[in-house]
PDB file of C-alpha atoms in Angstrom:
ATOM      1  CA  MET A 685    -101.289 -32.940  42.199  1.00  0.00           C
ATOM      2  CA  GLU A 686    -101.581 -36.801  41.092  1.00  0.00           C
ATOM      3  CA  LEU A 687    -100.222 -35.975  37.649  1.00  0.00           C
ATOM      4  CA  THR A 688     -97.171 -34.453  39.458  1.00  0.00           C
ATOM      5  CA  ILE A 689     -96.437 -37.721  41.347  1.00  0.00           C
ATOM      6  CA  PHE A 690     -97.238 -39.742  38.215  1.00  0.00           C
ATOM      7  CA  ILE A 691     -94.496 -37.899  36.402  1.00  0.00           C
ATOM      8  CA  LEU A 692     -92.191 -37.647  39.023  1.00  0.00           C
ATOM      9  CA  ILE A 693     -92.115 -41.039  39.746  1.00  0.00           C
ATOM     10  CA  LEU A 694     -91.205 -41.828  36.050  1.00  0.00           C
ATOM     11  CA  LEU A 695     -88.546 -39.480  35.895  1.00  0.00           C
ATOM     12  CA  GLY A 696     -87.493 -40.819  39.306  1.00  0.00           C
ATOM     13  CA  PHE A 697     -87.178 -44.209  37.354  1.00  0.00           C
ATOM     14  CA  ILE A 698     -85.288 -42.902  34.034  1.00  0.00           C
ATOM     15  CA  PHE A 699     -83.134 -40.296  36.058  1.00  0.00           C
ATOM     16  CA  VAL A 700     -81.489 -43.767  37.921  1.00  0.00           C
ATOM     17  CA  GLY A 701     -82.069 -45.894  34.889  1.00  0.00           C
ATOM     18  CA  LEU A 702     -79.731 -43.812  32.324  1.00  0.00           C
ATOM     19  CA  ARG A 703     -77.268 -42.846  35.426  1.00  0.00           C
ATOM     20  CA  GLU A 704     -76.663 -46.720  36.037  1.00  0.00           C
ATOM     21  CA  SER A 705     -76.588 -47.535  32.141  1.00  0.00           C
ATOM     22  CA  LYS A 706     -73.286 -45.551  31.858  1.00  0.00           C
ATOM     23  CA  LYS A 707     -71.904 -48.472  33.335  1.00  0.00           C
ATOM     24  CA  VAL A 708     -72.789 -50.897  30.598  1.00  0.00           C
ATOM     25  CA  SER A 709     -69.778 -50.922  28.224  1.00  0.00           C
ATOM     26  CA  ASP A 710     -69.964 -54.744  27.068  1.00  0.00           C
ATOM     27  CA  ASP A 711     -72.331 -58.036  26.656  1.00  0.00           C
ATOM     28  CA  SER A 712     -71.573 -59.108  29.944  1.00  0.00           C
ATOM     29  CA  SER A 713     -72.427 -55.868  31.580  1.00  0.00           C
ATOM     30  CA  TYR A 714     -75.358 -55.553  29.296  1.00  0.00           C
ATOM     31  CA  LEU A 715     -77.127 -58.753  30.046  1.00  0.00           C
ATOM     32  CA  LEU A 716     -75.635 -60.034  33.193  1.00  0.00           C
ATOM     33  CA  ALA A 717     -74.322 -56.414  35.184  1.00  0.00           C
ATOM     34  CA  ASN A 718     -70.755 -58.185  35.086  1.00  0.00           C
ATOM     35  CA  ARG A 719     -71.628 -60.958  37.368  1.00  0.00           C
ATOM     36  CA  LYS A 720     -70.974 -59.077  40.247  1.00  0.00           C
ATOM     37  CA  THR A 721     -74.491 -58.108  42.215  1.00  0.00           C
ATOM     38  CA  GLY A 722     -73.793 -57.984  45.627  1.00  0.00           C
ATOM     39  CA  LEU A 723     -76.461 -59.344  48.184  1.00  0.00           C
ATOM     40  CA  PHE A 724     -78.722 -56.193  48.761  1.00  0.00           C
ATOM     41  CA  ALA A 725     -79.142 -55.649  45.157  1.00  0.00           C
ATOM     42  CA  LEU A 726     -79.872 -59.282  44.459  1.00  0.00           C
ATOM     43  CA  VAL A 727     -82.314 -59.525  47.186  1.00  0.00           C
ATOM     44  CA  ALA A 728     -84.299 -55.754  45.906  1.00  0.00           C
ATOM     45  CA  THR A 729     -84.444 -57.023  42.410  1.00  0.00           C
ATOM     46  CA  LEU A 730     -85.602 -60.662  43.296  1.00  0.00           C
ATOM     47  CA  VAL A 731     -88.105 -59.272  45.457  1.00  0.00           C
ATOM     48  CA  MET A 732     -89.246 -56.361  43.002  1.00  0.00           C
ATOM     49  CA  THR A 733     -89.295 -58.933  40.083  1.00  0.00           C
ATOM     50  CA  GLU A 734     -91.930 -61.379  42.057  1.00  0.00           C
ATOM     51  CA  PHE A 735     -93.844 -58.211  43.685  1.00  0.00           C
ATOM     52  CA  ASN A 736     -95.850 -57.761  40.426  1.00  0.00           C
ATOM     53  CA  THR A 737     -98.466 -55.512  39.910  1.00  0.00           C
ATOM     54  CA  SER A 738    -100.813 -58.122  38.270  1.00  0.00           C
ATOM     55  CA  THR A 739    -100.338 -60.438  41.288  1.00  0.00           C
ATOM     56  CA  LEU A 740    -100.536 -57.631  43.600  1.00  0.00           C
ATOM     57  CA  LEU A 741    -104.076 -56.988  42.478  1.00  0.00           C
ATOM     58  CA  GLY A 742    -105.220 -60.902  42.389  1.00  0.00           C
ATOM     59  CA  PHE A 743    -103.603 -61.537  45.853  1.00  0.00           C
ATOM     60  CA  SER A 744    -105.689 -58.229  47.174  1.00  0.00           C
ATOM     61  CA  SER A 745    -108.736 -59.244  46.120  1.00  0.00           C
ATOM     62  CA  ALA A 746    -108.533 -62.299  47.958  1.00  0.00           C
ATOM     63  CA  GLY A 747    -108.018 -60.283  50.980  1.00  0.00           C
ATOM     64  CA  TYR A 748    -111.150 -58.674  50.133  1.00  0.00           C
ATOM     65  CA  SER A 749    -113.279 -61.761  49.534  1.00  0.00           C
ATOM     66  CA  THR A 750    -112.214 -64.188  51.965  1.00  0.00           C
ATOM     67  CA  GLY A 751    -110.319 -61.965  54.603  1.00  0.00           C
ATOM     68  CA  ILE A 752    -107.371 -63.572  56.563  1.00  0.00           C
ATOM     69  CA  TRP A 753    -107.950 -66.617  54.910  1.00  0.00           C
ATOM     70  CA  GLY A 754    -106.382 -64.986  51.596  1.00  0.00           C
ATOM     71  CA  LEU A 755    -102.703 -65.264  53.409  1.00  0.00           C
ATOM     72  CA  THR A 756    -102.875 -68.845  52.447  1.00  0.00           C
ATOM     73  CA  LEU A 757    -101.388 -67.367  48.942  1.00  0.00           C
ATOM     74  CA  PRO A 758     -98.337 -65.982  50.094  1.00  0.00           C
ATOM     75  CA  PHE A 759     -96.985 -69.163  50.710  1.00  0.00           C
ATOM     76  CA  VAL A 760     -96.934 -69.722  47.049  1.00  0.00           C
ATOM     77  CA  PHE A 761     -94.220 -67.867  46.749  1.00  0.00           C
ATOM     78  CA  LEU A 762     -92.448 -68.371  50.805  1.00  0.00           C
ATOM     79  CA  ILE A 763     -92.810 -72.395  49.353  1.00  0.00           C
ATOM     80  CA  GLY A 764     -92.120 -72.037  46.153  1.00  0.00           C
ATOM     81  CA  LEU A 765     -89.084 -69.774  46.341  1.00  0.00           C
ATOM     82  CA  GLY A 766     -88.004 -71.433  49.146  1.00  0.00           C
ATOM     83  CA  PHE A 767     -87.909 -74.761  47.153  1.00  0.00           C
ATOM     84  CA  TYR A 768     -85.920 -73.000  44.552  1.00  0.00           C
ATOM     85  CA  THR A 769     -83.292 -71.736  46.834  1.00  0.00           C
ATOM     86  CA  PHE A 770     -82.519 -75.271  48.056  1.00  0.00           C
ATOM     87  CA  THR A 771     -82.662 -77.163  44.606  1.00  0.00           C
ATOM     88  CA  VAL A 772     -81.250 -74.645  41.871  1.00  0.00           C
ATOM     89  CA  SER A 773     -80.163 -71.339  43.517  1.00  0.00           C
ATOM     90  CA  LYS A 774     -76.459 -72.501  43.847  1.00  0.00           C
ATOM     91  CA  LYS A 775     -76.754 -74.869  40.340  1.00  0.00           C
ATOM     92  CA  TRP A 776     -77.797 -72.136  38.079  1.00  0.00           C
ATOM     93  CA  LYS A 777     -74.967 -69.574  39.170  1.00  0.00           C
ATOM     94  CA  LYS A 778     -72.696 -72.348  39.038  1.00  0.00           C
ATOM     95  CA  LEU A 779     -73.542 -72.971  35.646  1.00  0.00           C
ATOM     96  CA  ASN A 780     -72.893 -69.035  35.035  1.00  0.00           C
ATOM     97  CA  GLY A 781     -74.605 -68.834  31.367  1.00  0.00           C
ATOM     98  CA  MET A 782     -76.412 -66.053  29.620  1.00  0.00           C
ATOM     99  CA  SER A 783     -79.803 -67.643  29.822  1.00  0.00           C
ATOM    100  CA  VAL A 784     -82.064 -70.560  31.345  1.00  0.00           C
ATOM    101  CA  ALA A 785     -82.261 -71.954  28.066  1.00  0.00           C
ATOM    102  CA  GLU A 786     -78.633 -72.205  27.437  1.00  0.00           C
ATOM    103  CA  LEU A 787     -79.103 -75.280  29.928  1.00  0.00           C
ATOM    104  CA  PHE A 788     -81.469 -77.393  27.657  1.00  0.00           C
ATOM    105  CA  ALA A 789     -79.383 -76.440  24.671  1.00  0.00           C
ATOM    106  CA  LEU A 790     -76.289 -77.852  26.452  1.00  0.00           C
ATOM    107  CA  ARG A 791     -77.646 -81.238  27.635  1.00  0.00           C
ATOM    108  CA  TYR A 792     -80.295 -81.688  24.748  1.00  0.00           C
ATOM    109  CA  GLY A 793     -78.609 -80.314  21.797  1.00  0.00           C
ATOM    110  CA  ASN A 794     -79.363 -77.067  19.696  1.00  0.00           C
ATOM    111  CA  THR A 795     -82.941 -77.967  18.668  1.00  0.00           C
ATOM    112  CA  ILE A 796     -84.099 -78.707  22.324  1.00  0.00           C
ATOM    113  CA  GLY A 797     -82.653 -75.660  23.431  1.00  0.00           C
ATOM    114  CA  THR A 798     -83.845 -73.501  20.407  1.00  0.00           C
ATOM    115  CA  THR A 799     -87.638 -75.031  21.197  1.00  0.00           C
ATOM    116  CA  ALA A 800     -87.316 -74.006  24.906  1.00  0.00           C
ATOM    117  CA  SER A 801     -86.353 -70.449  23.947  1.00  0.00           C
ATOM    118  CA  LEU A 802     -89.443 -70.174  21.782  1.00  0.00           C
ATOM    119  CA  PHE A 803     -91.589 -71.513  24.698  1.00  0.00           C
ATOM    120  CA  LEU A 804     -90.161 -69.193  27.387  1.00  0.00           C
ATOM    121  CA  LEU A 805     -90.272 -66.252  24.631  1.00  0.00           C
ATOM    122  CA  LEU A 806     -94.162 -66.864  24.244  1.00  0.00           C
ATOM    123  CA  ALA A 807     -94.434 -67.218  28.072  1.00  0.00           C
ATOM    124  CA  MET A 808     -93.101 -63.786  28.463  1.00  0.00           C
ATOM    125  CA  ILE A 809     -95.497 -62.173  25.823  1.00  0.00           C
ATOM    126  CA  GLY A 810     -98.578 -63.728  27.738  1.00  0.00           C
ATOM    127  CA  PHE A 811     -96.846 -62.331  31.323  1.00  0.00           C
ATOM    128  CA  SER A 812     -96.012 -58.698  30.107  1.00  0.00           C
ATOM    129  CA  ALA A 813     -99.512 -58.426  28.877  1.00  0.00           C
ATOM    130  CA  THR A 814    -100.736 -59.279  32.504  1.00  0.00           C
ATOM    131  CA  TYR A 815     -98.005 -56.908  33.766  1.00  0.00           C
ATOM    132  CA  VAL A 816     -98.870 -54.118  31.779  1.00  0.00           C
ATOM    133  CA  LYS A 817    -102.753 -54.311  31.925  1.00  0.00           C
ATOM    134  CA  SER A 818    -102.062 -54.490  35.884  1.00  0.00           C
ATOM    135  CA  MET A 819     -99.734 -51.700  35.964  1.00  0.00           C
ATOM    136  CA  THR A 820    -102.338 -49.505  34.117  1.00  0.00           C
ATOM    137  CA  LEU A 821    -104.965 -50.372  36.831  1.00  0.00           C
ATOM    138  CA  ILE A 822    -102.778 -49.053  39.503  1.00  0.00           C
ATOM    139  CA  PHE A 823    -101.515 -45.953  38.257  1.00  0.00           C
ATOM    140  CA  GLN A 824    -104.653 -44.907  36.365  1.00  0.00           C
ATOM    141  CA  PRO A 825    -106.091 -43.084  39.093  1.00  0.00           C
ATOM    142  CA  PHE A 826    -102.752 -40.933  39.522  1.00  0.00           C
ATOM    143  CA  VAL A 827    -104.106 -39.563  36.061  1.00  0.00           C
ATOM    144  CA  PRO A 828    -108.004 -40.427  35.639  1.00  0.00           C
ATOM    145  CA  GLU A 829    -108.207 -37.716  32.968  1.00  0.00           C
ATOM    146  CA  ILE A 830    -105.935 -39.485  30.818  1.00  0.00           C
ATOM    147  CA  ASN A 831    -107.013 -42.466  28.435  1.00  0.00           C
ATOM    148  CA  SER A 832    -105.242 -45.356  29.588  1.00  0.00           C
ATOM    149  CA  TYR A 833    -103.717 -46.510  26.611  1.00  0.00           C
ATOM    150  CA  PHE A 834    -101.722 -43.614  26.983  1.00  0.00           C
ATOM    151  CA  VAL A 835    -100.878 -44.421  30.496  1.00  0.00           C
ATOM    152  CA  SER A 836     -99.665 -48.096  29.437  1.00  0.00           C
ATOM    153  CA  ALA A 837     -97.763 -46.568  26.438  1.00  0.00           C
ATOM    154  CA  ALA A 838     -95.991 -44.242  29.135  1.00  0.00           C
ATOM    155  CA  LEU A 839     -95.101 -47.067  31.365  1.00  0.00           C
ATOM    156  CA  VAL A 840     -94.381 -49.141  28.751  1.00  0.00           C
ATOM    157  CA  GLY A 841     -91.886 -46.606  27.121  1.00  0.00           C
ATOM    158  CA  VAL A 842     -90.223 -46.145  30.146  1.00  0.00           C
ATOM    159  CA  VAL A 843     -89.476 -49.447  30.874  1.00  0.00           C
ATOM    160  CA  LEU A 844     -88.371 -50.082  27.041  1.00  0.00           C
ATOM    161  CA  PHE A 845     -85.972 -46.971  27.367  1.00  0.00           C
ATOM    162  CA  MET A 846     -84.463 -47.745  30.334  1.00  0.00           C
ATOM    163  CA  THR A 847     -83.853 -51.596  29.322  1.00  0.00           C
ATOM    164  CA  LEU A 848     -82.607 -51.053  25.819  1.00  0.00           C
ATOM    165  CA  ARG A 849     -80.357 -48.366  26.711  1.00  0.00           C
ATOM    166  CA  GLY A 850     -78.846 -50.063  30.358  1.00  0.00           C
ATOM    167  CA  GLY A 851     -79.795 -53.576  30.116  1.00  0.00           C
ATOM    168  CA  LEU A 852     -79.636 -55.248  33.158  1.00  0.00           C
ATOM    169  CA  VAL A 853     -77.735 -52.846  35.079  1.00  0.00           C
ATOM    170  CA  SER A 854     -80.456 -50.429  34.556  1.00  0.00           C
ATOM    171  CA  VAL A 855     -83.423 -52.857  35.599  1.00  0.00           C
ATOM    172  CA  ILE A 856     -80.960 -53.761  39.328  1.00  0.00           C
ATOM    173  CA  SER A 857     -80.835 -50.304  39.805  1.00  0.00           C
ATOM    174  CA  THR A 858     -84.365 -49.128  39.452  1.00  0.00           C
ATOM    175  CA  ASP A 859     -85.649 -52.503  40.960  1.00  0.00           C
ATOM    176  CA  VAL A 860     -83.312 -51.190  43.934  1.00  0.00           C
ATOM    177  CA  MET A 861     -85.526 -47.572  43.960  1.00  0.00           C
ATOM    178  CA  GLY A 862     -88.735 -49.447  43.815  1.00  0.00           C
ATOM    179  CA  PHE A 863     -87.793 -51.969  46.612  1.00  0.00           C
ATOM    180  CA  ILE A 864     -87.031 -49.484  49.134  1.00  0.00           C
ATOM    181  CA  GLY A 865     -90.187 -47.388  47.885  1.00  0.00           C
ATOM    182  CA  THR A 866     -92.321 -50.455  48.206  1.00  0.00           C
ATOM    183  CA  VAL A 867     -90.974 -51.924  51.989  1.00  0.00           C
ATOM    184  CA  PHE A 868     -92.022 -48.180  53.009  1.00  0.00           C
ATOM    185  CA  VAL A 869     -95.539 -48.021  51.612  1.00  0.00           C
ATOM    186  CA  ILE A 870     -96.690 -51.523  51.619  1.00  0.00           C
ATOM    187  CA  PRO A 871     -96.970 -51.566  55.306  1.00  0.00           C
ATOM    188  CA  MET A 872     -98.131 -47.425  55.099  1.00  0.00           C
ATOM    189  CA  ILE A 873    -101.193 -49.111  53.345  1.00  0.00           C
ATOM    190  CA  PHE A 874    -102.089 -51.811  55.889  1.00  0.00           C
ATOM    191  CA  TYR A 875    -101.521 -49.348  59.028  1.00  0.00           C
ATOM    192  CA  PHE A 876    -103.970 -46.638  57.524  1.00  0.00           C
ATOM    193  CA  SER A 877    -106.757 -49.494  56.664  1.00  0.00           C
ATOM    194  CA  TYR A 878    -106.495 -51.144  60.342  1.00  0.00           C
ATOM    195  CA  SER A 879    -106.320 -47.338  61.673  1.00  0.00           C
ATOM    196  CA  GLN A 880    -109.149 -46.331  59.900  1.00  0.00           C
ATOM    197  CA  THR A 881    -111.172 -49.868  60.620  1.00  0.00           C
ATOM    198  CA  ARG A 882    -110.284 -49.513  64.123  1.00  0.00           C
ATOM    199  CA  ALA A 883    -111.570 -53.557  64.122  1.00  0.00           C
ATOM    200  CA  GLY A 884    -110.081 -55.859  66.124  1.00  0.00           C
ATOM    201  CA  PHE A 885    -108.901 -59.327  64.645  1.00  0.00           C
ATOM    202  CA  GLU A 886    -112.037 -61.082  66.529  1.00  0.00           C
ATOM    203  CA  GLU A 887    -114.073 -58.955  64.030  1.00  0.00           C
ATOM    204  CA  ILE A 888    -112.265 -59.477  60.842  1.00  0.00           C
ATOM    205  CA  VAL A 889    -113.070 -63.460  62.150  1.00  0.00           C
ATOM    206  CA  LYS A 890    -116.591 -62.508  62.504  1.00  0.00           C
ATOM    207  CA  VAL A 891    -117.176 -60.565  59.225  1.00  0.00           C
ATOM    208  CA  PHE A 892    -115.532 -63.793  56.996  1.00  0.00           C
ATOM    209  CA  PRO A 893    -116.798 -66.678  58.640  1.00  0.00           C
ATOM    210  CA  PRO A 894    -114.846 -70.242  57.893  1.00  0.00           C
ATOM    211  CA  GLU A 895    -117.321 -70.718  54.765  1.00  0.00           C
ATOM    212  CA  THR A 896    -115.683 -67.870  52.943  1.00  0.00           C
ATOM    213  CA  SER A 897    -112.414 -70.326  52.443  1.00  0.00           C
ATOM    214  CA  ASN A 898    -114.177 -72.301  49.991  1.00  0.00           C
ATOM    215  CA  ALA A 899    -113.368 -69.482  47.533  1.00  0.00           C
ATOM    216  CA  LEU A 900    -109.743 -70.494  47.936  1.00  0.00           C
ATOM    217  CA  PRO A 901    -109.835 -74.390  48.552  1.00  0.00           C
ATOM    218  CA  ILE A 902    -106.602 -75.842  49.983  1.00  0.00           C
ATOM    219  CA  ARG A 903    -106.516 -77.974  46.460  1.00  0.00           C
ATOM    220  CA  TYR A 904    -106.000 -74.856  44.864  1.00  0.00           C
ATOM    221  CA  ILE A 905    -103.490 -73.117  47.057  1.00  0.00           C
ATOM    222  CA  ALA A 906    -101.449 -76.590  46.335  1.00  0.00           C
ATOM    223  CA  SER A 907    -101.711 -76.519  42.861  1.00  0.00           C
ATOM    224  CA  LEU A 908    -100.278 -73.058  42.991  1.00  0.00           C
ATOM    225  CA  ILE A 909     -97.173 -73.968  45.129  1.00  0.00           C
ATOM    226  CA  LEU A 910     -96.446 -77.155  42.997  1.00  0.00           C
ATOM    227  CA  LEU A 911     -96.493 -74.815  39.857  1.00  0.00           C
ATOM    228  CA  THR A 912     -94.166 -72.543  41.324  1.00  0.00           C
ATOM    229  CA  MET A 913     -92.032 -74.753  42.791  1.00  0.00           C
ATOM    230  CA  PHE A 914     -91.422 -76.526  39.325  1.00  0.00           C
ATOM    231  CA  THR A 915     -91.600 -73.901  36.880  1.00  0.00           C
ATOM    232  CA  TYR A 916     -89.650 -71.396  38.659  1.00  0.00           C
ATOM    233  CA  ILE A 917     -86.430 -73.906  38.396  1.00  0.00           C
ATOM    234  CA  ALA A 918     -87.000 -72.761  34.298  1.00  0.00           C
ATOM    235  CA  ALA A 919     -88.185 -69.256  34.756  1.00  0.00           C
ATOM    236  CA  PRO A 920     -86.099 -66.974  32.795  1.00  0.00           C
ATOM    237  CA  TRP A 921     -86.536 -63.941  34.965  1.00  0.00           C
ATOM    238  CA  TYR A 922     -85.070 -65.627  37.807  1.00  0.00           C
ATOM    239  CA  GLY A 923     -82.437 -67.315  36.147  1.00  0.00           C
ATOM    240  CA  GLN A 924     -80.889 -64.264  34.713  1.00  0.00           C
ATOM    241  CA  LYS A 925     -80.587 -62.580  37.946  1.00  0.00           C
ATOM    242  CA  ILE A 926     -78.975 -65.638  39.366  1.00  0.00           C
ATOM    243  CA  PHE A 927     -76.480 -65.580  36.549  1.00  0.00           C
ATOM    244  CA  SER A 928     -75.435 -61.652  37.629  1.00  0.00           C
ATOM    245  CA  ALA A 929     -74.674 -63.272  41.207  1.00  0.00           C
ATOM    246  CA  ALA A 930     -71.433 -62.346  42.843  1.00  0.00           C
ATOM    247  CA  SER A 931     -71.148 -65.528  43.757  1.00  0.00           C
ATOM    248  CA  GLU A 932     -73.241 -68.980  44.755  1.00  0.00           C
ATOM    249  CA  LYS A 933     -73.681 -68.433  48.181  1.00  0.00           C
ATOM    250  CA  THR A 934     -74.898 -64.193  47.334  1.00  0.00           C
ATOM    251  CA  ALA A 935     -77.321 -66.198  45.352  1.00  0.00           C
ATOM    252  CA  PHE A 936     -78.514 -68.672  47.948  1.00  0.00           C
ATOM    253  CA  ILE A 937     -78.731 -66.270  50.468  1.00  0.00           C
ATOM    254  CA  ALA A 938     -80.268 -63.847  48.297  1.00  0.00           C
ATOM    255  CA  VAL A 939     -83.339 -66.160  46.982  1.00  0.00           C
ATOM    256  CA  GLY A 940     -84.074 -67.243  50.642  1.00  0.00           C
ATOM    257  CA  ILE A 941     -84.308 -63.696  51.981  1.00  0.00           C
ATOM    258  CA  SER A 942     -85.976 -62.540  48.763  1.00  0.00           C
ATOM    259  CA  SER A 943     -88.559 -65.596  49.572  1.00  0.00           C
ATOM    260  CA  ILE A 944     -89.373 -64.468  53.106  1.00  0.00           C
ATOM    261  CA  ILE A 945     -89.528 -60.439  52.219  1.00  0.00           C
ATOM    262  CA  ILE A 946     -92.178 -61.582  49.301  1.00  0.00           C
ATOM    263  CA  PHE A 947     -94.143 -63.427  51.776  1.00  0.00           C
ATOM    264  CA  ILE A 948     -94.759 -60.413  53.687  1.00  0.00           C
ATOM    265  CA  LEU A 949     -95.144 -57.754  51.445  1.00  0.00           C
ATOM    266  CA  TYR A 950     -97.972 -59.684  49.775  1.00  0.00           C
ATOM    267  CA  SER A 951     -99.414 -60.260  53.497  1.00  0.00           C
ATOM    268  CA  PHE A 952     -99.893 -56.417  54.030  1.00  0.00           C
ATOM    269  CA  PRO A 953    -102.262 -55.672  51.183  1.00  0.00           C
ATOM    270  CA  ILE A 954    -104.083 -58.881  51.953  1.00  0.00           C
ATOM    271  CA  MET A 955    -104.918 -57.714  55.466  1.00  0.00           C
ATOM    272  CA  ALA A 956    -105.189 -54.136  54.104  1.00  0.00           C
ATOM    273  CA  LEU A 957    -108.019 -55.466  52.229  1.00  0.00           C
ATOM    274  CA  ALA A 958    -109.322 -57.622  54.569  1.00  0.00           C
ATOM    275  CA  TYR A 959    -109.688 -54.620  57.115  1.00  0.00           C
TER     276      TYR A 959
END
């Protein structure tokens, strides 16, 4: 049964990605979805860009070890992406380039632009490794009898197949599909955890006394917020999707809404693990 679910999930993403890839006709549609991404689709893809498997596992473990204090972690994205909303979302769309590294080339010359591109590529290689590992950890229970390397290869293969064929169009379409499933499943995980525990808020507070917050000191949370505020300004995974927005207003509203939804979505599994 679990294997069937796993295969159906992969086939569903492949089907949606291939169907949408037919809309790709030139470089603009492949890289930037024709710069016509509407509000709902942009919110969905921005949320799914940041609601990633690696952070999901890390944040959830904080809920298990520190209880409700773990809810300080989602503020990293609420404040960090809120800062992005008011400082650069409209400006990136106004630039309307092909990548965030293009700004460095325009302002400081091709040498700096190329250097920025190489560093961004290096960062993405590191991010990709953690995402693949965390994706495998989440999907492995569906197919425990299959070697984890094969699970990783299957997941990476599906992503590569859709991305190489349909570009950003396929990415956004599958993100919309994932977003709809996520906003349904994640709250249900919390609901079932809470209903099985049948403990009130007061009991949770007693289980996790104030000193458990030492595992997540305020200075650590503050450092993550500052890192997010300023590194996301040059984040290529956000910049490209902002370039694809239908307008500056769409980009501004979409990032603002997504910061709130991401905060809520990460709060649910943290509380589920606390309970």
